[in-house]
PDB file of C-alpha atoms in Angstrom:
ATOM      1  CA  UNK Z   1      95.929 107.136  97.825  1.00 73.00           C
ATOM      2  CA  UNK Z   2      92.577 107.195  96.268  1.00 71.00           C
ATOM      3  CA  UNK Z   3      91.605 109.568  93.427  1.00 73.00           C
ATOM      4  CA  UNK Z   4      87.964 110.201  92.614  1.00 70.00           C
ATOM      5  CA  UNK Z   5      87.402 111.438  88.888  1.00 65.00           C
ATOM      6  CA  UNK Z   6      84.901 111.792  86.164  1.00 59.00           C
ATOM      7  CA  UNK Z   7      84.803 111.597  82.195  1.00 50.00           C
ATOM      8  CA  UNK Z   8      81.404 111.198  80.545  1.00 49.00           C
ATOM      9  CA  UNK Z   9      81.156 110.483  76.883  1.00 45.00           C
ATOM     10  CA  UNK Z  10      84.394 111.907  75.814  1.00 48.00           C
ATOM     11  CA  UNK Z  11      84.097 115.203  78.269  1.00 51.00           C
ATOM     12  CA  UNK Z  12      86.273 115.550  81.016  1.00 62.00           C
ATOM     13  CA  UNK Z  13      85.327 117.920  83.874  1.00 72.00           C
ATOM     14  CA  UNK Z  14      87.794 120.736  83.445  1.00 79.00           C
ATOM     15  CA  UNK Z  15      89.386 120.523  86.993  1.00 82.00           C
ATOM     16  CA  UNK Z  16      89.886 116.853  86.326  1.00 80.00           C
ATOM     17  CA  UNK Z  17      91.439 117.529  83.017  1.00 79.00           C
ATOM     18  CA  UNK Z  18      93.987 119.901  84.391  1.00 86.00           C
ATOM     19  CA  UNK Z  19      94.810 117.674  87.450  1.00 89.00           C
ATOM     20  CA  UNK Z  20      94.778 114.058  86.194  1.00 88.00           C
ATOM     21  CA  UNK Z  21      98.094 114.653  84.057  1.00 90.00           C
ATOM     22  CA  UNK Z  22      99.821 116.081  87.178  1.00 93.00           C
ATOM     23  CA  UNK Z  23      99.065 113.266  89.320  1.00 93.00           C
ATOM     24  CA  UNK Z  24     100.146 110.734  86.617  1.00 93.00           C
ATOM     25  CA  UNK Z  25     103.434 112.423  86.468  1.00 95.00           C
ATOM     26  CA  UNK Z  26     103.712 112.775  90.216  1.00 95.00           C
ATOM     27  CA  UNK Z  27     102.841 108.968  90.406  1.00 94.00           C
ATOM     28  CA  UNK Z  28     105.345 107.984  87.624  1.00 95.00           C
ATOM     29  CA  UNK Z  29     108.290 109.906  89.351  1.00 95.00           C
ATOM     30  CA  UNK Z  30     107.781 109.072  92.946  1.00 94.00           C
ATOM     31  CA  UNK Z  31     105.452 105.978  93.302  1.00 93.00           C
ATOM     32  CA  UNK Z  32     108.418 103.699  93.524  1.00 92.00           C
ATOM     33  CA  UNK Z  33     110.895 105.712  95.762  1.00 93.00           C
ATOM     34  CA  UNK Z  34     108.200 106.957  98.054  1.00 92.00           C
ATOM     35  CA  UNK Z  35     106.572 103.507  98.258  1.00 92.00           C
ATOM     36  CA  UNK Z  36     102.753 104.349  97.367  1.00 92.00           C
ATOM     37  CA  UNK Z  37      99.953 103.253  95.164  1.00 92.00           C
ATOM     38  CA  UNK Z  38      97.083 105.287  93.754  1.00 92.00           C
ATOM     39  CA  UNK Z  39      93.614 103.629  93.302  1.00 90.00           C
ATOM     40  CA  UNK Z  40      91.868 105.504  90.303  1.00 88.00           C
ATOM     41  CA  UNK Z  41      88.050 105.627  91.047  1.00 87.00           C
ATOM     42  CA  UNK Z  42      86.264 106.594  87.911  1.00 83.00           C
ATOM     43  CA  UNK Z  43      82.728 107.667  87.438  1.00 78.00           C
ATOM     44  CA  UNK Z  44      81.712 106.953  83.853  1.00 77.00           C
ATOM     45  CA  UNK Z  45      78.499 106.185  82.445  1.00 79.00           C
ATOM     46  CA  UNK Z  46      79.994 103.740  79.852  1.00 83.00           C
ATOM     47  CA  UNK Z  47      82.745 101.330  79.823  1.00 88.00           C
ATOM     48  CA  UNK Z  48      84.389 102.618  76.609  1.00 87.00           C
ATOM     49  CA  UNK Z  49      84.885 106.105  78.224  1.00 82.00           C
ATOM     50  CA  UNK Z  50      86.083 104.430  81.546  1.00 84.00           C
ATOM     51  CA  UNK Z  51      88.797 102.424  79.584  1.00 86.00           C
ATOM     52  CA  UNK Z  52      89.815 105.282  77.487  1.00 83.00           C
ATOM     53  CA  UNK Z  53      90.406 107.631  80.633  1.00 81.00           C
ATOM     54  CA  UNK Z  54      92.041 104.797  82.551  1.00 85.00           C
ATOM     55  CA  UNK Z  55      94.665 104.623  79.826  1.00 87.00           C
ATOM     56  CA  UNK Z  56      95.767 108.151  81.013  1.00 84.00           C
ATOM     57  CA  UNK Z  57      96.517 107.178  84.709  1.00 87.00           C
ATOM     58  CA  UNK Z  58      99.367 104.470  85.118  1.00 90.00           C
ATOM     59  CA  UNK Z  59      98.062 103.230  88.357  1.00 90.00           C
ATOM     60  CA  UNK Z  60      95.517 100.752  89.801  1.00 90.00           C
ATOM     61  CA  UNK Z  61      91.901 101.393  89.227  1.00 90.00           C
ATOM     62  CA  UNK Z  62      88.349 100.017  90.559  1.00 89.00           C
ATOM     63  CA  UNK Z  63      86.722  98.186  87.795  1.00 90.00           C
ATOM     64  CA  UNK Z  64      84.081  99.832  85.793  1.00 90.00           C
ATOM     65  CA  UNK Z  65      81.383  97.493  87.165  1.00 90.00           C
ATOM     66  CA  UNK Z  66      82.104  97.884  90.623  1.00 90.00           C
ATOM     67  CA  UNK Z  67      79.918 100.747  91.221  1.00 84.00           C
ATOM     68  CA  UNK Z  68      78.716  99.803  94.705  1.00 89.00           C
ATOM     69  CA  UNK Z  69      82.241  99.792  96.036  1.00 89.00           C
ATOM     70  CA  UNK Z  70      82.870 103.253  94.290  1.00 85.00           C
ATOM     71  CA  UNK Z  71      79.858 104.659  96.075  1.00 85.00           C
ATOM     72  CA  UNK Z  72      80.692 102.991  99.315  1.00 88.00           C
ATOM     73  CA  UNK Z  73      84.398 104.382  99.392  1.00 86.00           C
ATOM     74  CA  UNK Z  74      83.147 107.909  98.267  1.00 84.00           C
ATOM     75  CA  UNK Z  75      80.676 107.924 101.252  1.00 85.00           C
ATOM     76  CA  UNK Z  76      83.181 106.443 103.722  1.00 84.00           C
ATOM     77  CA  UNK Z  77      85.804 109.155 103.061  1.00 84.00           C
ATOM     78  CA  UNK Z  78      83.133 111.981 102.421  1.00 86.00           C
ATOM     79  CA  UNK Z  79      84.066 112.818  98.759  1.00 85.00           C
ATOM     80  CA  UNK Z  80      81.879 115.982  98.049  1.00 84.00           C
ATOM     81  CA  UNK Z  81      83.475 117.088  94.788  1.00 84.00           C
ATOM     82  CA  UNK Z  82      85.861 115.799  91.920  1.00 84.00           C
ATOM     83  CA  UNK Z  83      88.624 115.589  91.412  1.00 88.00           C
ATOM     84  CA  UNK Z  84      89.519 114.428  95.008  1.00 89.00           C
ATOM     85  CA  UNK Z  85      92.775 112.816  96.207  1.00 91.00           C
ATOM     86  CA  UNK Z  86      92.898 111.197  99.542  1.00 91.00           C
ATOM     87  CA  UNK Z  87      95.719 109.678 101.372  1.00 92.00           C
ATOM     88  CA  UNK Z  88      95.138 106.555 103.684  1.00 90.00           C
ATOM     89  CA  UNK Z  89      97.430 104.810 106.018  1.00 89.00           C
ATOM     90  CA  UNK Z  90      98.536 101.479 104.516  1.00 86.00           C
ATOM     91  CA  UNK Z  91      98.071  99.406 107.599  1.00 88.00           C
ATOM     92  CA  UNK Z  92      94.991 100.909 109.362  1.00 90.00           C
ATOM     93  CA  UNK Z  93      93.022 102.355 106.343  1.00 86.00           C
ATOM     94  CA  UNK Z  94      92.636 105.626 108.402  1.00 90.00           C
ATOM     95  CA  UNK Z  95      92.581 108.946 106.271  1.00 91.00           C
ATOM     96  CA  UNK Z  96      95.858 110.800 106.907  1.00 93.00           C
ATOM     97  CA  UNK Z  97      95.353 113.638 104.197  1.00 94.00           C
ATOM     98  CA  UNK Z  98      92.097 115.054 102.903  1.00 92.00           C
ATOM     99  CA  UNK Z  99      93.753 117.697 100.499  1.00 92.00           C
ATOM    100  CA  UNK Z 100      96.421 115.595  98.976  1.00 94.00           C
ATOM    101  CA  UNK Z 101      95.125 117.152  95.592  1.00 94.00           C
ATOM    102  CA  UNK Z 102      96.599 120.609  96.612  1.00 94.00           C
ATOM    103  CA  UNK Z 103      99.727 118.949  97.939  1.00 96.00           C
ATOM    104  CA  UNK Z 104     100.471 117.385  94.532  1.00 95.00           C
ATOM    105  CA  UNK Z 105     100.612 120.802  93.087  1.00 94.00           C
ATOM    106  CA  UNK Z 106     102.321 122.778  96.084  1.00 96.00           C
ATOM    107  CA  UNK Z 107     104.883 119.907  96.803  1.00 96.00           C
ATOM    108  CA  UNK Z 108     105.482 118.671  93.275  1.00 92.00           C
ATOM    109  CA  UNK Z 109     108.843 117.124  94.166  1.00 94.00           C
ATOM    110  CA  UNK Z 110     107.330 115.144  96.756  1.00 94.00           C
ATOM    111  CA  UNK Z 111     109.768 116.283  99.390  1.00 95.00           C
ATOM    112  CA  UNK Z 112     107.235 116.274 102.156  1.00 95.00           C
ATOM    113  CA  UNK Z 113     105.336 113.227 101.019  1.00 94.00           C
ATOM    114  CA  UNK Z 114     103.688 111.621 102.875  1.00 94.00           C
ATOM    115  CA  UNK Z 115     101.354 114.543 103.611  1.00 94.00           C
ATOM    116  CA  UNK Z 116      99.304 114.938 106.559  1.00 94.00           C
ATOM    117  CA  UNK Z 117      96.280 116.965 107.087  1.00 90.00           C
ATOM    118  CA  UNK Z 118      96.543 119.734 109.646  1.00 73.00           C
TER     119      UNK Z 118
END
């Protein structure tokens, strides 16, 4: 999964502030049993804010300085708003679910995971 989010100088965009804790809880509860990993992609203006916000998410993250890779990935999977959570096939890298953010909320037990877009 790739998760795009933003925090700028201590201010977190309200939808991100509401969703990130839910995603962190989902990750901690099911990542091992469901065999998945999240790559947290944070767009921050300064490294201190990046580091502070990354502490809230117990997953992998692209490095603060890897801005080109963040932009490239965002364009590849057509991220148009944040927060965005997209599921990718581990082997092919193909997108399998573009609305995973909604699925974390509607299937918070992970019963139907992995999710697939209709």
